[in-house]
XYZ file of C-alpha atoms in Angstrom:
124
model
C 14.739 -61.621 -46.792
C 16.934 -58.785 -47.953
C 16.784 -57.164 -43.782
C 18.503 -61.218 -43.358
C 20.864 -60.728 -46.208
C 21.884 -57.223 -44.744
C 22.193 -58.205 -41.322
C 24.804 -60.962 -41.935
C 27.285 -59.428 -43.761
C 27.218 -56.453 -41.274
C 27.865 -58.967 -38.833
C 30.670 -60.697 -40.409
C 32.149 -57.294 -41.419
C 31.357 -58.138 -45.037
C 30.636 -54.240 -45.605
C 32.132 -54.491 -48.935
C 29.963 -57.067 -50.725
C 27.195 -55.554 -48.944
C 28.043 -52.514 -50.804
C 28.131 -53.932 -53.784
C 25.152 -55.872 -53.667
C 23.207 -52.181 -53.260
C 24.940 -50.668 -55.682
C 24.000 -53.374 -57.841
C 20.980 -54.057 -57.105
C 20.949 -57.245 -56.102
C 18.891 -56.175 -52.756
C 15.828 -54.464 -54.253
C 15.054 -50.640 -53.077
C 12.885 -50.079 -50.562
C 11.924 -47.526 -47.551
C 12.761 -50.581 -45.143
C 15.904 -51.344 -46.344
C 16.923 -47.772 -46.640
C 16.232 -47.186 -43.271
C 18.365 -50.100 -42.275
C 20.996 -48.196 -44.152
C 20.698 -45.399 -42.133
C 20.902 -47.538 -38.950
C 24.425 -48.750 -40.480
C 25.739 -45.435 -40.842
C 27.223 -45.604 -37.604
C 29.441 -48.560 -38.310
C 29.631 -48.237 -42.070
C 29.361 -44.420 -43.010
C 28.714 -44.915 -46.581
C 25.781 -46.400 -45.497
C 24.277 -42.861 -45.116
C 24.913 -42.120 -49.347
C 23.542 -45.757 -50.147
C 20.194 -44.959 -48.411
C 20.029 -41.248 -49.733
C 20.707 -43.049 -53.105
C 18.023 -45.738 -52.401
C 15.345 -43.186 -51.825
C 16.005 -40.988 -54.253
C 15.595 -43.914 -56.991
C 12.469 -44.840 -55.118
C 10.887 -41.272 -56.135
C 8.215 -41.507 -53.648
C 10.855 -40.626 -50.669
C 11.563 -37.453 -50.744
C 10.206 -36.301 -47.385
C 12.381 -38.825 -45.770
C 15.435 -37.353 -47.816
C 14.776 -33.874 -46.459
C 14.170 -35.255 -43.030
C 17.644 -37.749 -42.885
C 19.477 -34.211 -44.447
C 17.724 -32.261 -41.491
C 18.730 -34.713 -39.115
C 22.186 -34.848 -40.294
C 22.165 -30.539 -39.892
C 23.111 -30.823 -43.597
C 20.872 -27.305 -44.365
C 21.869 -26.191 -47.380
C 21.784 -29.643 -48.809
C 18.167 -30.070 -47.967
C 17.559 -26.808 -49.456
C 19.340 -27.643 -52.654
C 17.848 -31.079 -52.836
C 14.175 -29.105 -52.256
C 15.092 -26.780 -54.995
C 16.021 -29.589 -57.528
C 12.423 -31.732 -56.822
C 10.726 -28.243 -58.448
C 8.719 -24.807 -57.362
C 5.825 -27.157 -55.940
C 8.480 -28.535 -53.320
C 9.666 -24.969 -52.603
C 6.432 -23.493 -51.994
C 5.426 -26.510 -50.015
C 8.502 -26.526 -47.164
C 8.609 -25.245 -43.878
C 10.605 -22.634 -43.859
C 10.521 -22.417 -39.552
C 11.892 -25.930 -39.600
C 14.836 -24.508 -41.403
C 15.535 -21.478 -39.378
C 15.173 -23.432 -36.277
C 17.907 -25.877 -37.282
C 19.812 -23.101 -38.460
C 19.547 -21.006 -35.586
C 20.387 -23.841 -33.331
C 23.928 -24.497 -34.958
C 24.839 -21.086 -33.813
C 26.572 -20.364 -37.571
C 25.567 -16.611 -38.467
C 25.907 -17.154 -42.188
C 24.178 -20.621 -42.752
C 21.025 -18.583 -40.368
C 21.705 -15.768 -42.912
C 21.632 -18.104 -46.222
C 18.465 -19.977 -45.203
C 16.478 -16.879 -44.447
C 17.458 -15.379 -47.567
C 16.161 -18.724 -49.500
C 13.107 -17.879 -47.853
C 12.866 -14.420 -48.134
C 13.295 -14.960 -51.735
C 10.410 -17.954 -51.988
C 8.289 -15.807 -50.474
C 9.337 -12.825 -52.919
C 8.572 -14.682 -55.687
């Protein structure tokens, strides 16, 4: 029903009600329609904070958070948002999925920041 609502407005450009039917609530939260967000980021890019915002009120999503962040090569986002869900989180992330991504955007100081998060996880 909501996937219906969503789809029509994007197709009559109705972006703005759409928005504010998220924002208040009038479509209810879910993985699904998050996802659909994400889809609509290309056409509508505050699409992209409307999902992150939809899982994050979920509070069961925050694997897909880290992944749409890691997707987006948003690193020291992901890192912050991994630091804010609590030690357990920290502990619990791969740090070679990090350095990867941050060896593959060829920045020298974002490679140097993430292995220092993890150099200090691992410290501690």
């Amino acid at each position: 029903m909501y996937e219906l609502v969503i789809n029509l407005l994007v197709r009559h450009n109705r972006y703005y009600q759409l928005h504010q039917f998220l924002q208040y609530h009038v479509v209810k939260d879910s993985k699904h329609v998050a996802c659909l967000l994400l889809v609509l980021q290309r056409t509508y890019p505050p699409a992209f904070q409307l999902a992150l915002d939809m899982f994050k009120r979920l509070g069961d999503a925050n694997e897909e958070i880290f992944d749409v962040l890691l997707s987006k090569k948003q690193l020291l986002a992901a890192l912050r948002f991994v630091r804010s869900i609590g030690p357990g989180a920290v502990a619990s992330v791969s740090a070679r999925r990090f350095l990867e991504a941050a060896f593959d955007s060829e920045d020298d100081v974002l490679f140097y920041t993430v292995y220092k998060f993890f150099e200090q996880r691992n410290i501690q």
